[in-house]
Amino acid sequence: MAPKHTSTHLQTWLPILRWGRHYQRDWLAADLTAAAVVSLMLIPQSLAYALLAGLPPENGLYASMAPLVLYALTGSSNTLAVGPAAVTSLMTATAIGAVAGPGHPILQLQAAVWLALISGGMMLLMGALRMGFVAHFLSHPVISGFVSASGVLIALSQFKHLVGVSAQGDTLVSLLPQLWAQGHAIHGPTLAMGLGVLVFLVLARHKARAWLRDRGLPGFWADLGAKAAPVLALVGSVALSACLGLSERGVKVVGQVPTGLPTWTWPDWGTSTPQLISALWVPALLIGLVGFVESVSVGQSLAAKRRERIDPDAELRALGLSNLGAGLTGGFPVTGGFSRSVVNFDAGARTPAAGMFTALGLAAAALFLTPALYHLPQATLAATIMVAVLALVDVQAFGRTWRYSRTDFAALLLTFCVTLVWGVEAGLVSGVSASVLLLLHRSSRPHIATVGQVPGTEHYRNVKRHTVVVHPQVLGLRVDESLYFANARYLEDHIAQAVAGHPELKHVVLQCTAVNDIDASALESLETINQRLQETGVALHLSEVKGPVMDRLQRSDFLQHLSGNVFLTHHQAVQAVAGEGTAAPTRPHPD
Amino acid sequence: MAPKHTSTHLQTWLPILRWGRHYQRDWLAADLTAAAVVSLMLIPQSLAYALLAGLPPENGLYASMAPLVLYALTGSSNTLAVGPAAVTSLMTATAIGAVAGPGHPILQLQAAVWLALISGGMMLLMGALRMGFVAHFLSHPVISGFVSASGVLIALSQFKHLVGVSAQGDTLVSLLPQLWAQGHAIHGPTLAMGLGVLVFLVLARHKARAWLRDRGLPGFWADLGAKAAPVLALVGSVALSACLGLSERGVKVVGQVPTGLPTWTWPDWGTSTPQLISALWVPALLIGLVGFVESVSVGQSLAAKRRERIDPDAELRALGLSNLGAGLTGGFPVTGGFSRSVVNFDAGARTPAAGMFTALGLAAAALFLTPALYHLPQATLAATIMVAVLALVDVQAFGRTWRYSRTDFAALLLTFCVTLVWGVEAGLVSGVSASVLLLLHRSSRPHIATVGQVPGTEHYRNVKRHTVVVHPQVLGLRVDESLYFANARYLEDHIAQAVAGHPELKHVVLQCTAVNDIDASALESLETINQRLQETGVALHLSEVKGPVMDRLQRSDFLQHLSGNVFLTHHQAVQAVAGEGTAAPTRPHPD
């Protein structure tokens, strides 16, 4: 037994042991094809996201090698492609900017490495502690508002590269005045190059597939052709820039990119390192959470298409290791990106081996292609980023959420505005706080219906919605929510209010059909209610208590103190206690 | 109409307009008696709590005048008695200690005044915004752990006065080594006085009532006699101290207490005031919340005994005004105390006028009794406090909560330990964070039952608990929780897992009996689930959706995208979709 258990345990941590031993020859062809396509796509993307994070372009390439290999060894998704992504790169830029100014490139690199290491370490720890649920703090409206605002911020941050002016900062408040003030400094050739690439990419995204199909290409190749547009833009603009000598005409180009593979390096540990770490741990945690949520959403939706599934805790561990790998090879925080994973899936990747082959493709690029990148205009990369993040801004989510729920809309709008005005960290923190506050507020006033008997039946319904029979001595209340600390006092108050001024009342029956849980706070409130009612000569009864709730109540002494009884059905309760007095039919009285 | 509305509005803010105009002569006698009893009790208490807060004794008297009058004008409880209380005084001591060392009495007084003013202002604001629900953040286990730990800390903090050594700080970690180191410095006469009063008070608390009754006193007077024990102790020890000249023998006495009424004073505003305020607002908020929770619990339980009720938002406003009053008359933070309110109630107070008469009683004490307090040994006050806080430490709550719920016990223990070791603020904040985290954790994994048909009926039950019939092509799931951001992803994951590896499955039916709400996050998850199932040829259906939930779903386009249908009952759903295939009965298989 022991070896088998060990092997299963190892397989949980290293899924490659499971799929690796059954690897089939025809999977190899599929994985290699997918890797080739994803590599081509990743070269411009990783350069662009390094630019977005405020780092040298080669760091983008480095961040796309070790993490891919580590994820392939440990991840639970067959098709997720790991590397730098738009939103986490923006968050990286913000976090770096807070500890290292633009004149300190070495400190910036150190900060990027520490961000990846801390974020990776925390994800690994959370994965080991099975704390993936923490990501649930990020509700959909908060993520939606945050990602939309990030998309706007990213587009704005690239605007300066596109038009050739220089500006600092990543919030609306800090960017707009600078762009306004430097409007006259727009650089013509840069703008022409940027706008050209932008128009080409937008056209390619929306028209290329249909155009290629009309030219007789089969669906798969037409798709591939459309996806290759960023690579074409890259090759075309490098060629154009080199032939026309654009860098001499003042167009900013990527410049010298060191050739070679990343080396395994421990980060420097100096006297200021503890201070650096203490300044970076909150952004690192937020980057880890946002990256995890993005990655798991992508991974789950791809896995579901093949009726496979992924394990969120395994994903946390794999992403943690990937980020540690990124940090130790000179990269910056990475996550499972949406577009590249979809491309990997569509190109037919069968196993995580495709990720390893992609890493080889990027290694080849780092070894052989870097001299060619010298003439690449930054405006081309900016255009690539802007087109990619346009898809992030979900304008429809505002209207949809407004129509569906006002409180969710409030959380969405707050997150969007705070992110835009005060930046990514403030936006995320205020969004999460608002969701939790709104959740407590919403469940702090549960729906409590006064119920009466539908004449001639054993059914009990809301007196406000139905014509029902009620007894003057019996008050039947149905609580439509689990009872816990946030709403326990409301129940106390509601019952106090319902009883006040009704001296004829002798029995209160709580119908517990929708009560899935009673926590210790609610138990104390029930005890308080029971005692207060008893002091005024009213008995408290419960009806239709669920099995698990009843099991728990029996572990306390509440049932011994209960002045009334527990009934299987509400009808039995009312029949048992409403012996005296006459029942009066009521009419619905909505208010 | 307008004048009537105005008057109602005014009455909401000034309940005295309601009860004052119907004031009856026999109420006056009752209110005066209660006021006399409570005044006698409050004199030693307010001196003791000033000592606990680290302030001069007269400030305790000042904090028991203006607040009582303001509460009587604006409060919604007829019997609540407002003034300094044990836990809030400890919190005041901690907050003052953090900004003013023991050598700065003027700064300490300023900090106390600002604490009362900020805390009062915040309560007033929260009351006006109807934000009383924020107090629901404090779950019963958190309050219980916090109050028990505070009781221990208070007792420890008084220990030094009882035995006559001097020590600083209010956490276990800071107190114990000092008491240990100064063990040899115990002052004999002080200890004798302190222990004597302690034993007398403990005996009085547990035996006096029965003893007085055995001597033939009627119940009411026996009760009153027992309650008067602290006053007796006070008078006795002043007499003893003066006769024996204890202060010359090294027993610390209260000393010179200024005679006279508090004056209305605006706090000084200096250059350091903004800094002081920014250091005090968090403790002030916590003091306000704790005071509000204590006050509302006491007020509600007393009101319920007479089938009256109190209004939590009115209480917030009244307590806010009381604290502002305390701050502007040289006092410190106040709240509705438990023991004095019960005494007020038991002594027969009918209206808030009793509170005004109590304030007059204390004014008389401040005018005429202060010279007599010169010889009062601090050890007597320390013993008074220690006996009072013994009742706060609820040892049984630990066992009771452990048996009822492990997660609630975790919150209780965490709050207790953190309060004891790191102090009141850290304890409260970590307790609240833990409750919210545990709440999200608990509801992030809702109970989801696979259901099947009870043979021969239209009922569907958990396949793990009952012998039921299931169709291989139909999966019936009952979610026992509202769907919202904290559990939406779990549902996605649960369904992905249930579907994976079942190629024969064609329909998933969600039975929504216990789903009271679906927020925007859960709606998106349902859309994701629907889409993923559709891509693998499985239709998603809903059954037994509640009215309000259905209303909301109809405001989104989810129902248009839904691959299946919405059915009134689960049985209708299963009958409609399980046309083909043969139903197989299952046996219960609990796991």
Short mmCIF file of C-alpha atoms in Angstrom, two decimals, chain B residues 97-299:
data_model
loop_
_atom_site.label_atom_id
_atom_site.label_comp_id
_atom_site.label_asym_id
_atom_site.label_seq_id
_atom_site.Cartn_x
_atom_site.Cartn_y
_atom_site.Cartn_z
CA GLY B 97 -1.35 54.87 26.48
CA ALA B 98 -0.43 54.66 22.80
CA VAL B 99 -0.32 58.46 22.39
CA ALA B 100 0.60 59.77 25.88
CA GLY B 101 3.04 58.30 28.37
CA PRO B 102 2.35 58.16 32.13
CA GLY B 103 4.30 61.41 32.71
CA HIS B 104 1.96 63.53 30.58
CA PRO B 105 -1.33 63.95 32.48
CA ILE B 106 -2.52 66.90 30.37
CA LEU B 107 -1.95 65.06 27.09
CA GLN B 108 -3.72 62.02 28.57
CA LEU B 109 -6.77 64.13 29.42
CA GLN B 110 -6.76 65.66 25.93
CA ALA B 111 -6.57 62.20 24.36
CA ALA B 112 -9.51 61.00 26.50
CA VAL B 113 -11.62 63.99 25.46
CA TRP B 114 -10.79 63.51 21.76
CA LEU B 115 -11.58 59.80 22.00
CA ALA B 116 -15.04 60.61 23.32
CA LEU B 117 -15.58 63.35 20.72
CA ILE B 118 -14.43 61.28 17.71
CA SER B 119 -16.26 58.19 18.85
CA GLY B 120 -19.42 60.25 19.50
CA GLY B 121 -19.17 61.99 16.13
CA MET B 122 -18.79 58.69 14.31
CA MET B 123 -21.72 57.11 16.12
CA LEU B 124 -23.87 60.13 15.33
CA LEU B 125 -22.91 59.90 11.66
CA MET B 126 -23.54 56.15 11.52
CA GLY B 127 -26.90 56.67 13.19
CA ALA B 128 -27.87 59.35 10.69
CA LEU B 129 -26.80 57.08 7.80
CA ARG B 130 -28.70 54.15 9.38
CA MET B 131 -25.49 52.12 9.47
CA GLY B 132 -26.24 50.27 12.69
CA PHE B 133 -25.79 47.02 10.75
CA VAL B 134 -22.01 47.54 10.89
CA ALA B 135 -22.18 46.30 14.47
CA HIS B 136 -23.20 42.92 13.03
CA PHE B 137 -19.57 42.46 12.05
CA LEU B 138 -18.99 41.65 15.71
CA SER B 139 -20.19 38.07 15.98
CA HIS B 140 -21.09 36.58 19.37
CA PRO B 141 -17.95 34.39 19.59
CA VAL B 142 -15.76 37.40 18.80
CA ILE B 143 -17.50 39.53 21.44
CA SER B 144 -17.37 36.70 23.96
CA GLY B 145 -13.65 36.09 23.42
CA PHE B 146 -12.96 39.81 23.46
CA VAL B 147 -14.93 40.52 26.63
CA SER B 148 -13.48 37.53 28.50
CA ALA B 149 -9.94 38.53 27.58
CA SER B 150 -10.72 42.13 28.53
CA GLY B 151 -11.97 40.91 31.91
CA VAL B 152 -8.69 39.10 32.50
CA LEU B 153 -6.69 42.14 31.38
CA ILE B 154 -8.71 44.47 33.60
CA ALA B 155 -8.30 42.21 36.62
CA LEU B 156 -4.56 42.00 35.93
CA SER B 157 -4.30 45.77 35.51
CA GLN B 158 -5.90 46.25 38.94
CA PHE B 159 -3.73 43.64 40.58
CA LYS B 160 -0.92 46.16 41.00
CA HIS B 161 -3.20 48.57 42.89
CA LEU B 162 -4.49 45.70 45.00
CA VAL B 163 -1.05 44.60 46.15
CA GLY B 164 0.66 47.98 46.03
CA VAL B 165 3.30 47.53 43.31
CA SER B 166 3.61 49.71 40.24
CA ALA B 167 3.56 48.25 36.72
CA GLN B 168 2.88 49.57 33.22
CA GLY B 169 0.94 48.19 30.24
CA ASP B 170 -2.23 46.26 29.66
CA THR B 171 -1.29 43.04 27.91
CA LEU B 172 -0.30 39.78 29.55
CA VAL B 173 3.10 39.94 27.86
CA SER B 174 3.89 43.36 29.27
CA LEU B 175 2.39 42.85 32.74
CA LEU B 176 3.52 39.42 33.91
CA PRO B 177 7.32 39.98 33.89
CA GLN B 178 6.87 43.24 35.85
CA LEU B 179 4.63 41.65 38.47
CA TRP B 180 7.09 38.77 38.70
CA ALA B 181 10.07 41.10 39.08
CA GLN B 182 8.35 43.26 41.70
CA GLY B 183 6.92 40.38 43.70
CA HIS B 184 9.11 41.28 46.70
CA ALA B 185 7.79 44.85 46.67
CA ILE B 186 4.27 43.93 47.79
CA HIS B 187 3.00 46.48 50.30
CA GLY B 188 1.46 44.78 53.33
CA PRO B 189 -1.15 47.33 54.52
CA THR B 190 -2.35 47.92 50.93
CA LEU B 191 -2.71 44.20 50.34
CA ALA B 192 -4.64 43.78 53.59
CA MET B 193 -7.04 46.57 52.67
CA GLY B 194 -7.46 45.32 49.10
CA LEU B 195 -8.00 41.69 50.04
CA GLY B 196 -10.38 42.66 52.82
CA VAL B 197 -12.61 44.63 50.46
CA LEU B 198 -12.35 41.90 47.81
CA VAL B 199 -13.50 39.17 50.20
CA PHE B 200 -16.30 41.41 51.52
CA LEU B 201 -17.56 42.15 47.99
CA VAL B 202 -17.40 38.53 46.84
CA LEU B 203 -19.30 37.43 49.94
CA ALA B 204 -21.81 40.24 49.47
CA ARG B 205 -22.36 39.26 45.85
CA HIS B 206 -22.98 35.59 46.55
CA LYS B 207 -24.38 35.47 50.10
CA ALA B 208 -25.75 38.87 51.14
CA ARG B 209 -29.14 38.53 49.50
CA ALA B 210 -29.95 35.20 51.15
CA TRP B 211 -28.46 36.37 54.46
CA LEU B 212 -30.59 39.56 54.51
CA ARG B 213 -33.70 37.60 53.58
CA ASP B 214 -33.03 35.11 56.37
CA ARG B 215 -32.89 38.13 58.68
CA GLY B 216 -36.48 38.88 57.64
CA LEU B 217 -35.96 41.65 55.02
CA PRO B 218 -38.44 41.64 52.12
CA GLY B 219 -37.02 40.57 48.72
CA PHE B 220 -36.74 44.08 47.28
CA TRP B 221 -34.81 45.47 50.24
CA ALA B 222 -32.59 42.40 50.54
CA ASP B 223 -31.72 42.87 46.89
CA LEU B 224 -31.00 46.54 47.43
CA GLY B 225 -28.87 45.77 50.48
CA ALA B 226 -26.74 43.36 48.46
CA LYS B 227 -26.35 45.92 45.66
CA ALA B 228 -25.27 48.56 48.17
CA ALA B 229 -22.23 46.52 49.21
CA PRO B 230 -19.77 48.56 47.06
CA VAL B 231 -21.03 51.76 48.71
CA LEU B 232 -20.61 50.19 52.14
CA ALA B 233 -17.10 49.08 51.21
CA LEU B 234 -16.35 52.62 50.07
CA VAL B 235 -17.66 54.25 53.22
CA GLY B 236 -16.01 51.65 55.47
CA SER B 237 -12.60 51.88 53.88
CA VAL B 238 -12.63 55.70 53.82
CA ALA B 239 -13.40 55.63 57.54
CA LEU B 240 -10.75 53.02 58.27
CA SER B 241 -8.15 54.80 56.14
CA ALA B 242 -8.83 58.18 57.77
CA CYS B 243 -8.83 56.79 61.34
CA LEU B 244 -5.67 54.70 60.94
CA GLY B 245 -3.93 57.34 58.80
CA LEU B 246 -3.21 54.71 56.16
CA SER B 247 -1.93 57.23 53.63
CA GLU B 248 0.97 58.07 55.96
CA ARG B 249 1.77 54.35 56.15
CA GLY B 250 2.31 54.18 52.38
CA VAL B 251 -1.16 53.07 51.28
CA LYS B 252 -1.97 54.94 48.07
CA VAL B 253 -5.17 56.96 48.41
CA VAL B 254 -7.25 58.84 45.85
CA GLY B 255 -6.11 62.17 47.32
CA GLN B 256 -7.35 65.64 46.49
CA VAL B 257 -10.45 65.51 44.24
CA PRO B 258 -11.54 68.94 42.94
CA THR B 259 -14.99 69.94 44.19
CA GLY B 260 -17.57 71.23 41.71
CA LEU B 261 -19.42 70.52 38.53
CA PRO B 262 -17.76 69.86 35.17
CA THR B 263 -17.55 72.90 32.91
CA TRP B 264 -18.41 73.06 29.25
CA THR B 265 -15.03 73.21 27.53
CA TRP B 266 -13.97 73.10 23.92
CA PRO B 267 -10.88 70.92 23.49
CA ASP B 268 -7.59 72.73 22.79
CA TRP B 269 -6.66 72.83 19.13
CA GLY B 270 -2.87 72.92 18.71
CA THR B 271 -0.40 72.04 15.98
CA SER B 272 -0.22 68.45 17.18
CA THR B 273 -4.01 67.98 17.28
CA PRO B 274 -4.42 66.62 13.69
CA GLN B 275 -1.72 64.06 14.48
CA LEU B 276 -3.52 63.13 17.71
CA ILE B 277 -6.82 62.70 15.87
CA SER B 278 -5.29 60.55 13.15
CA ALA B 279 -3.77 58.31 15.84
CA LEU B 280 -7.06 58.03 17.74
CA TRP B 281 -9.71 57.49 15.08
CA VAL B 282 -9.30 53.71 14.77
CA PRO B 283 -9.47 53.09 18.55
CA ALA B 284 -12.36 55.59 18.74
CA LEU B 285 -14.28 53.65 16.07
CA LEU B 286 -13.67 50.36 17.88
CA ILE B 287 -14.69 51.85 21.25
CA GLY B 288 -17.85 53.19 19.61
CA LEU B 289 -18.71 49.82 18.05
CA VAL B 290 -18.05 47.83 21.22
CA GLY B 291 -19.99 50.36 23.30
CA PHE B 292 -22.88 50.30 20.83
CA VAL B 293 -23.07 46.49 20.81
CA GLU B 294 -22.99 46.31 24.63
CA SER B 295 -25.56 49.07 24.96
CA VAL B 296 -27.98 47.66 22.38
CA SER B 297 -27.81 44.15 23.87
CA VAL B 298 -28.59 45.47 27.34
CA GLY B 299 -31.27 47.85 26.06
#
